[in-house]
Amino acid sequence: NLVGDAVAAVGLAAYRAFEQPLNTDGTPATKPPGVHLAALSSPSPQVRAAGCAGCHKGSGPGPERIGSGPGPERIAPAASVRAKLVELVKDDNPVVHNAAIDALDEVAPGDPEGFALAFASIFYELQVHACELCGKRRDQKGIAPAQRILSIPKTDQNRPADSFRHRAARALADIG
């Protein structure tokens, strides 16, 4: 219950207490999905971001081992955290929504709802970050948002900064 504490230091300390639990035989223990959900529901942005980062960290590569597979399970099953991660993509705090889209990309790659929310966000950084994640996977759905960002004329007051435009161009090049 301390993971959801309003004080960020308390919530982070409680969440990190679950970082290295060991079974009696010395193997890593399972971190219960409830711990991730408590961190994702915390009122503190730092704890929510840590929960996003922690729900997809594990001892093996790839999303194919999430929720099932041999060996110790150290990450949350996709079904248990996906909905909360999609909700956190809409968060106004950049630390949280960027961590949420990263986690969502690991837990449910190419999730249509989460990426649609990221592409429609008012935050250019989140839009570009989602395009970059699509670029890593060569996912075609990142093309239109990247082109939209790059097509905003210089005379538009809401034109993204050049750093975002450069990142969008690189993501578009990665997609192909």
JSON list of C-alpha atoms in Angstrom, two decimals:
[
{"chain": "A", "resi": 1, "resn": "ASN", "atom": "CA", "xyz": [0.00, 0.00, 0.00]},
{"chain": "A", "resi": 2, "resn": "LEU", "atom": "CA", "xyz": [2.96, 2.35, 0.42]},
{"chain": "A", "resi": 3, "resn": "VAL", "atom": "CA", "xyz": [3.69, 2.20, -3.32]},
{"chain": "A", "resi": 4, "resn": "GLY", "atom": "CA", "xyz": [0.67, 4.43, -3.94]},
{"chain": "A", "resi": 5, "resn": "ASP", "atom": "CA", "xyz": [1.70, 6.96, -1.28]},
{"chain": "A", "resi": 6, "resn": "ALA", "atom": "CA", "xyz": [1.31, 10.65, -2.17]},
{"chain": "A", "resi": 7, "resn": "VAL", "atom": "CA", "xyz": [4.91, 11.35, -1.16]},
{"chain": "A", "resi": 8, "resn": "ALA", "atom": "CA", "xyz": [7.16, 10.40, -4.08]},
{"chain": "A", "resi": 9, "resn": "ALA", "atom": "CA", "xyz": [10.11, 9.29, -1.92]},
{"chain": "A", "resi": 10, "resn": "VAL", "atom": "CA", "xyz": [7.92, 6.89, 0.05]},
{"chain": "A", "resi": 11, "resn": "GLY", "atom": "CA", "xyz": [6.27, 5.46, -3.06]},
{"chain": "A", "resi": 12, "resn": "LEU", "atom": "CA", "xyz": [9.58, 5.00, -4.87]},
{"chain": "A", "resi": 13, "resn": "ALA", "atom": "CA", "xyz": [11.20, 3.35, -1.85]},
{"chain": "A", "resi": 14, "resn": "ALA", "atom": "CA", "xyz": [8.27, 0.96, -1.48]},
{"chain": "A", "resi": 15, "resn": "TYR", "atom": "CA", "xyz": [8.28, 0.13, -5.21]},
{"chain": "A", "resi": 16, "resn": "ARG", "atom": "CA", "xyz": [12.04, -0.41, -5.27]},
{"chain": "A", "resi": 17, "resn": "ALA", "atom": "CA", "xyz": [11.75, -2.75, -2.29]},
{"chain": "A", "resi": 18, "resn": "PHE", "atom": "CA", "xyz": [10.30, -5.24, -4.76]},
{"chain": "A", "resi": 19, "resn": "GLU", "atom": "CA", "xyz": [13.21, -4.81, -7.22]},
{"chain": "A", "resi": 20, "resn": "GLN", "atom": "CA", "xyz": [15.44, -7.67, -6.05]},
{"chain": "A", "resi": 21, "resn": "PRO", "atom": "CA", "xyz": [13.31, -10.17, -4.16]},
{"chain": "A", "resi": 22, "resn": "LEU", "atom": "CA", "xyz": [14.72, -13.68, -4.09]},
{"chain": "A", "resi": 23, "resn": "ASN", "atom": "CA", "xyz": [13.10, -17.02, -3.48]},
{"chain": "A", "resi": 24, "resn": "THR", "atom": "CA", "xyz": [14.59, -19.34, -0.86]},
{"chain": "A", "resi": 25, "resn": "ASP", "atom": "CA", "xyz": [16.57, -21.12, -3.60]},
{"chain": "A", "resi": 26, "resn": "GLY", "atom": "CA", "xyz": [18.19, -17.83, -4.74]},
{"chain": "A", "resi": 27, "resn": "THR", "atom": "CA", "xyz": [16.21, -17.37, -7.97]},
{"chain": "A", "resi": 28, "resn": "PRO", "atom": "CA", "xyz": [14.45, -14.06, -8.66]},
{"chain": "A", "resi": 29, "resn": "ALA", "atom": "CA", "xyz": [10.93, -13.97, -7.30]},
{"chain": "A", "resi": 30, "resn": "THR", "atom": "CA", "xyz": [7.86, -12.85, -9.19]},
{"chain": "A", "resi": 31, "resn": "LYS", "atom": "CA", "xyz": [6.88, -9.24, -8.70]},
{"chain": "A", "resi": 32, "resn": "PRO", "atom": "CA", "xyz": [3.09, -9.30, -8.30]},
{"chain": "A", "resi": 33, "resn": "PRO", "atom": "CA", "xyz": [1.17, -7.34, -10.98]},
{"chain": "A", "resi": 34, "resn": "GLY", "atom": "CA", "xyz": [-0.61, -5.52, -8.15]},
{"chain": "A", "resi": 35, "resn": "VAL", "atom": "CA", "xyz": [2.65, -3.79, -7.26]},
{"chain": "A", "resi": 36, "resn": "HIS", "atom": "CA", "xyz": [2.96, -2.43, -10.81]},
{"chain": "A", "resi": 37, "resn": "LEU", "atom": "CA", "xyz": [-0.67, -1.36, -10.85]},
{"chain": "A", "resi": 38, "resn": "ALA", "atom": "CA", "xyz": [-0.27, 0.42, -7.51]},
{"chain": "A", "resi": 39, "resn": "ALA", "atom": "CA", "xyz": [2.75, 2.30, -8.88]},
{"chain": "A", "resi": 40, "resn": "LEU", "atom": "CA", "xyz": [0.92, 3.14, -12.10]},
{"chain": "A", "resi": 41, "resn": "SER", "atom": "CA", "xyz": [-1.99, 4.53, -10.07]},
{"chain": "A", "resi": 42, "resn": "SER", "atom": "CA", "xyz": [0.18, 6.62, -7.74]},
{"chain": "A", "resi": 43, "resn": "PRO", "atom": "CA", "xyz": [-0.53, 10.34, -7.42]},
{"chain": "A", "resi": 44, "resn": "SER", "atom": "CA", "xyz": [3.21, 11.02, -7.83]},
{"chain": "A", "resi": 45, "resn": "PRO", "atom": "CA", "xyz": [4.53, 11.35, -11.40]},
{"chain": "A", "resi": 46, "resn": "GLN", "atom": "CA", "xyz": [7.91, 9.91, -10.42]},
{"chain": "A", "resi": 47, "resn": "VAL", "atom": "CA", "xyz": [6.32, 6.75, -9.04]},
{"chain": "A", "resi": 48, "resn": "ARG", "atom": "CA", "xyz": [4.05, 6.41, -12.10]},
{"chain": "A", "resi": 49, "resn": "ALA", "atom": "CA", "xyz": [7.11, 6.72, -14.37]},
{"chain": "A", "resi": 50, "resn": "ALA", "atom": "CA", "xyz": [9.01, 4.14, -12.29]},
{"chain": "A", "resi": 51, "resn": "GLY", "atom": "CA", "xyz": [6.00, 1.83, -12.49]},
{"chain": "A", "resi": 52, "resn": "CYS", "atom": "CA", "xyz": [5.95, 2.19, -16.27]},
{"chain": "A", "resi": 53, "resn": "ALA", "atom": "CA", "xyz": [9.64, 1.42, -16.49]},
{"chain": "A", "resi": 54, "resn": "GLY", "atom": "CA", "xyz": [9.40, -1.49, -14.06]},
{"chain": "A", "resi": 55, "resn": "CYS", "atom": "CA", "xyz": [6.42, -3.24, -15.60]},
{"chain": "A", "resi": 56, "resn": "HIS", "atom": "CA", "xyz": [8.40, -4.21, -18.68]},
{"chain": "A", "resi": 57, "resn": "LYS", "atom": "CA", "xyz": [11.86, -4.83, -17.23]},
{"chain": "A", "resi": 58, "resn": "GLY", "atom": "CA", "xyz": [12.75, -8.48, -17.14]},
{"chain": "A", "resi": 59, "resn": "SER", "atom": "CA", "xyz": [15.46, -11.03, -17.52]},
{"chain": "A", "resi": 60, "resn": "GLY", "atom": "CA", "xyz": [14.76, -11.96, -21.12]},
{"chain": "A", "resi": 61, "resn": "PRO", "atom": "CA", "xyz": [14.25, -10.21, -24.44]},
{"chain": "A", "resi": 62, "resn": "GLY", "atom": "CA", "xyz": [11.09, -9.56, -26.34]},
{"chain": "A", "resi": 63, "resn": "PRO", "atom": "CA", "xyz": [7.40, -9.32, -25.67]},
{"chain": "A", "resi": 64, "resn": "GLU", "atom": "CA", "xyz": [6.83, -12.99, -26.49]},
{"chain": "A", "resi": 65, "resn": "ARG", "atom": "CA", "xyz": [7.71, -14.04, -22.95]},
{"chain": "A", "resi": 66, "resn": "ILE", "atom": "CA", "xyz": [5.35, -11.63, -21.26]},
{"chain": "A", "resi": 67, "resn": "GLY", "atom": "CA", "xyz": [2.69, -13.36, -19.26]},
{"chain": "A", "resi": 68, "resn": "SER", "atom": "CA", "xyz": [3.85, -16.87, -20.07]},
{"chain": "A", "resi": 69, "resn": "GLY", "atom": "CA", "xyz": [6.88, -18.94, -20.75]},
{"chain": "A", "resi": 70, "resn": "PRO", "atom": "CA", "xyz": [9.47, -20.93, -18.88]},
{"chain": "A", "resi": 71, "resn": "GLY", "atom": "CA", "xyz": [11.64, -19.55, -16.13]},
{"chain": "A", "resi": 72, "resn": "PRO", "atom": "CA", "xyz": [11.03, -16.95, -13.49]},
{"chain": "A", "resi": 73, "resn": "GLU", "atom": "CA", "xyz": [8.60, -14.23, -14.50]},
{"chain": "A", "resi": 74, "resn": "ARG", "atom": "CA", "xyz": [9.91, -10.82, -13.43]},
{"chain": "A", "resi": 75, "resn": "ILE", "atom": "CA", "xyz": [7.62, -8.56, -15.45]},
{"chain": "A", "resi": 76, "resn": "ALA", "atom": "CA", "xyz": [3.91, -7.91, -15.41]},
{"chain": "A", "resi": 77, "resn": "PRO", "atom": "CA", "xyz": [1.66, -9.79, -17.83]},
{"chain": "A", "resi": 78, "resn": "ALA", "atom": "CA", "xyz": [0.52, -7.59, -20.69]},
{"chain": "A", "resi": 79, "resn": "ALA", "atom": "CA", "xyz": [-3.17, -8.00, -19.92]},
{"chain": "A", "resi": 80, "resn": "SER", "atom": "CA", "xyz": [-2.77, -6.74, -16.37]},
{"chain": "A", "resi": 81, "resn": "VAL", "atom": "CA", "xyz": [-1.05, -3.43, -17.20]},
{"chain": "A", "resi": 82, "resn": "ARG", "atom": "CA", "xyz": [-2.01, -2.58, -20.78]},
{"chain": "A", "resi": 83, "resn": "ALA", "atom": "CA", "xyz": [-5.15, -0.61, -19.96]},
{"chain": "A", "resi": 84, "resn": "LYS", "atom": "CA", "xyz": [-3.38, 1.46, -17.30]},
{"chain": "A", "resi": 85, "resn": "LEU", "atom": "CA", "xyz": [-0.45, 2.16, -19.64]},
{"chain": "A", "resi": 86, "resn": "VAL", "atom": "CA", "xyz": [-2.85, 3.36, -22.34]},
{"chain": "A", "resi": 87, "resn": "GLU", "atom": "CA", "xyz": [-4.44, 5.66, -19.77]},
{"chain": "A", "resi": 88, "resn": "LEU", "atom": "CA", "xyz": [-1.01, 7.01, -18.75]},
{"chain": "A", "resi": 89, "resn": "VAL", "atom": "CA", "xyz": [-0.16, 7.86, -22.37]},
{"chain": "A", "resi": 90, "resn": "LYS", "atom": "CA", "xyz": [-2.75, 10.64, -21.91]},
{"chain": "A", "resi": 91, "resn": "ASP", "atom": "CA", "xyz": [-0.97, 11.97, -18.79]},
{"chain": "A", "resi": 92, "resn": "ASP", "atom": "CA", "xyz": [0.13, 15.63, -18.94]},
{"chain": "A", "resi": 93, "resn": "ASN", "atom": "CA", "xyz": [3.52, 14.96, -17.36]},
{"chain": "A", "resi": 94, "resn": "PRO", "atom": "CA", "xyz": [6.21, 14.29, -20.02]},
{"chain": "A", "resi": 95, "resn": "VAL", "atom": "CA", "xyz": [8.12, 11.89, -17.77]},
{"chain": "A", "resi": 96, "resn": "VAL", "atom": "CA", "xyz": [5.00, 9.77, -17.33]},
{"chain": "A", "resi": 97, "resn": "HIS", "atom": "CA", "xyz": [3.63, 9.71, -20.88]},
{"chain": "A", "resi": 98, "resn": "ASN", "atom": "CA", "xyz": [7.05, 9.00, -22.41]},
{"chain": "A", "resi": 99, "resn": "ALA", "atom": "CA", "xyz": [7.64, 6.16, -19.93]},
{"chain": "A", "resi": 100, "resn": "ALA", "atom": "CA", "xyz": [4.13, 4.85, -20.62]},
{"chain": "A", "resi": 101, "resn": "ILE", "atom": "CA", "xyz": [4.60, 4.71, -24.40]},
{"chain": "A", "resi": 102, "resn": "ASP", "atom": "CA", "xyz": [7.97, 2.99, -23.90]},
{"chain": "A", "resi": 103, "resn": "ALA", "atom": "CA", "xyz": [6.40, 0.40, -21.60]},
{"chain": "A", "resi": 104, "resn": "LEU", "atom": "CA", "xyz": [3.42, -0.06, -23.89]},
{"chain": "A", "resi": 105, "resn": "ASP", "atom": "CA", "xyz": [5.78, -0.64, -26.81]},
{"chain": "A", "resi": 106, "resn": "GLU", "atom": "CA", "xyz": [7.50, -3.40, -24.82]},
{"chain": "A", "resi": 107, "resn": "VAL", "atom": "CA", "xyz": [4.38, -4.99, -23.35]},
{"chain": "A", "resi": 108, "resn": "ALA", "atom": "CA", "xyz": [2.08, -4.71, -26.37]},
{"chain": "A", "resi": 109, "resn": "PRO", "atom": "CA", "xyz": [4.12, -3.66, -29.43]},
{"chain": "A", "resi": 110, "resn": "GLY", "atom": "CA", "xyz": [2.14, -1.62, -31.88]},
{"chain": "A", "resi": 111, "resn": "ASP", "atom": "CA", "xyz": [-0.88, -1.32, -29.59]},
{"chain": "A", "resi": 112, "resn": "PRO", "atom": "CA", "xyz": [-3.38, 0.54, -31.79]},
{"chain": "A", "resi": 113, "resn": "GLU", "atom": "CA", "xyz": [-5.11, 2.49, -29.02]},
{"chain": "A", "resi": 114, "resn": "GLY", "atom": "CA", "xyz": [-1.99, 3.63, -27.17]},
{"chain": "A", "resi": 115, "resn": "PHE", "atom": "CA", "xyz": [-0.15, 4.70, -30.29]},
{"chain": "A", "resi": 116, "resn": "ALA", "atom": "CA", "xyz": [-3.22, 6.48, -31.70]},
{"chain": "A", "resi": 117, "resn": "LEU", "atom": "CA", "xyz": [-3.41, 8.48, -28.47]},
{"chain": "A", "resi": 118, "resn": "ALA", "atom": "CA", "xyz": [0.29, 9.28, -28.66]},
{"chain": "A", "resi": 119, "resn": "PHE", "atom": "CA", "xyz": [0.05, 10.41, -32.29]},
{"chain": "A", "resi": 120, "resn": "ALA", "atom": "CA", "xyz": [-2.95, 12.62, -31.44]},
{"chain": "A", "resi": 121, "resn": "SER", "atom": "CA", "xyz": [-1.32, 14.14, -28.36]},
{"chain": "A", "resi": 122, "resn": "ILE", "atom": "CA", "xyz": [-0.80, 17.88, -27.99]},
{"chain": "A", "resi": 123, "resn": "PHE", "atom": "CA", "xyz": [2.81, 17.16, -26.99]},
{"chain": "A", "resi": 124, "resn": "TYR", "atom": "CA", "xyz": [5.17, 17.05, -29.96]},
{"chain": "A", "resi": 125, "resn": "GLU", "atom": "CA", "xyz": [7.75, 15.19, -27.90]},
{"chain": "A", "resi": 126, "resn": "LEU", "atom": "CA", "xyz": [5.32, 12.30, -27.32]},
{"chain": "A", "resi": 127, "resn": "GLN", "atom": "CA", "xyz": [4.30, 12.24, -30.99]},
{"chain": "A", "resi": 128, "resn": "VAL", "atom": "CA", "xyz": [7.92, 12.10, -32.12]},
{"chain": "A", "resi": 129, "resn": "HIS", "atom": "CA", "xyz": [8.83, 9.50, -29.49]},
{"chain": "A", "resi": 130, "resn": "ALA", "atom": "CA", "xyz": [5.98, 7.27, -30.69]},
{"chain": "A", "resi": 131, "resn": "CYS", "atom": "CA", "xyz": [7.26, 7.71, -34.28]},
{"chain": "A", "resi": 132, "resn": "GLU", "atom": "CA", "xyz": [10.76, 6.74, -33.13]},
{"chain": "A", "resi": 133, "resn": "LEU", "atom": "CA", "xyz": [9.41, 3.58, -31.50]},
{"chain": "A", "resi": 134, "resn": "CYS", "atom": "CA", "xyz": [7.62, 2.73, -34.75]},
{"chain": "A", "resi": 135, "resn": "GLY", "atom": "CA", "xyz": [10.86, 3.38, -36.61]},
{"chain": "A", "resi": 136, "resn": "LYS", "atom": "CA", "xyz": [12.72, 0.84, -34.48]},
{"chain": "A", "resi": 137, "resn": "ARG", "atom": "CA", "xyz": [10.15, -1.80, -35.46]},
{"chain": "A", "resi": 138, "resn": "ARG", "atom": "CA", "xyz": [9.74, -0.45, -39.02]},
{"chain": "A", "resi": 139, "resn": "ASP", "atom": "CA", "xyz": [6.04, -0.08, -38.30]},
{"chain": "A", "resi": 140, "resn": "GLN", "atom": "CA", "xyz": [4.27, 1.70, -41.16]},
{"chain": "A", "resi": 141, "resn": "LYS", "atom": "CA", "xyz": [1.73, 3.44, -38.91]},
{"chain": "A", "resi": 142, "resn": "GLY", "atom": "CA", "xyz": [4.43, 5.94, -37.86]},
{"chain": "A", "resi": 143, "resn": "ILE", "atom": "CA", "xyz": [4.73, 7.36, -41.38]},
{"chain": "A", "resi": 144, "resn": "ALA", "atom": "CA", "xyz": [1.66, 9.63, -41.44]},
{"chain": "A", "resi": 145, "resn": "PRO", "atom": "CA", "xyz": [2.30, 11.26, -38.03]},
{"chain": "A", "resi": 146, "resn": "ALA", "atom": "CA", "xyz": [5.96, 11.89, -38.90]},
{"chain": "A", "resi": 147, "resn": "GLN", "atom": "CA", "xyz": [5.00, 13.40, -42.26]},
{"chain": "A", "resi": 148, "resn": "ARG", "atom": "CA", "xyz": [2.38, 15.57, -40.55]},
{"chain": "A", "resi": 149, "resn": "ILE", "atom": "CA", "xyz": [5.00, 16.93, -38.13]},
{"chain": "A", "resi": 150, "resn": "LEU", "atom": "CA", "xyz": [7.43, 17.61, -40.96]},
{"chain": "A", "resi": 151, "resn": "SER", "atom": "CA", "xyz": [4.83, 19.30, -43.15]},
{"chain": "A", "resi": 152, "resn": "ILE", "atom": "CA", "xyz": [4.02, 22.12, -40.71]},
{"chain": "A", "resi": 153, "resn": "PRO", "atom": "CA", "xyz": [5.25, 25.32, -42.42]},
{"chain": "A", "resi": 154, "resn": "LYS", "atom": "CA", "xyz": [7.73, 27.73, -40.85]},
{"chain": "A", "resi": 155, "resn": "THR", "atom": "CA", "xyz": [5.07, 30.43, -40.71]},
{"chain": "A", "resi": 156, "resn": "ASP", "atom": "CA", "xyz": [2.84, 28.36, -38.39]},
{"chain": "A", "resi": 157, "resn": "GLN", "atom": "CA", "xyz": [3.02, 29.51, -34.77]},
{"chain": "A", "resi": 158, "resn": "ASN", "atom": "CA", "xyz": [2.55, 25.95, -33.55]},
{"chain": "A", "resi": 159, "resn": "ARG", "atom": "CA", "xyz": [5.44, 24.53, -35.56]},
{"chain": "A", "resi": 160, "resn": "PRO", "atom": "CA", "xyz": [7.51, 22.04, -33.53]},
{"chain": "A", "resi": 161, "resn": "ALA", "atom": "CA", "xyz": [11.09, 22.88, -32.63]},
{"chain": "A", "resi": 162, "resn": "ASP", "atom": "CA", "xyz": [13.78, 21.84, -35.10]},
{"chain": "A", "resi": 163, "resn": "SER", "atom": "CA", "xyz": [15.02, 19.15, -32.71]},
{"chain": "A", "resi": 164, "resn": "PHE", "atom": "CA", "xyz": [11.60, 17.44, -32.87]},
{"chain": "A", "resi": 165, "resn": "ARG", "atom": "CA", "xyz": [11.53, 17.80, -36.65]},
{"chain": "A", "resi": 166, "resn": "HIS", "atom": "CA", "xyz": [14.99, 16.21, -36.93]},
{"chain": "A", "resi": 167, "resn": "ARG", "atom": "CA", "xyz": [13.94, 13.31, -34.72]},
{"chain": "A", "resi": 168, "resn": "ALA", "atom": "CA", "xyz": [10.74, 12.86, -36.79]},
{"chain": "A", "resi": 169, "resn": "ALA", "atom": "CA", "xyz": [12.80, 12.83, -39.99]},
{"chain": "A", "resi": 170, "resn": "ARG", "atom": "CA", "xyz": [15.14, 10.18, -38.55]},
{"chain": "A", "resi": 171, "resn": "ALA", "atom": "CA", "xyz": [12.15, 8.09, -37.45]},
{"chain": "A", "resi": 172, "resn": "LEU", "atom": "CA", "xyz": [10.64, 8.39, -40.91]},
{"chain": "A", "resi": 173, "resn": "ALA", "atom": "CA", "xyz": [13.94, 7.29, -42.45]},
{"chain": "A", "resi": 174, "resn": "ASP", "atom": "CA", "xyz": [14.10, 4.31, -40.07]},
{"chain": "A", "resi": 175, "resn": "ILE", "atom": "CA", "xyz": [10.62, 3.22, -41.09]},
{"chain": "A", "resi": 176, "resn": "GLY", "atom": "CA", "xyz": [11.68, 3.25, -44.71]}
]
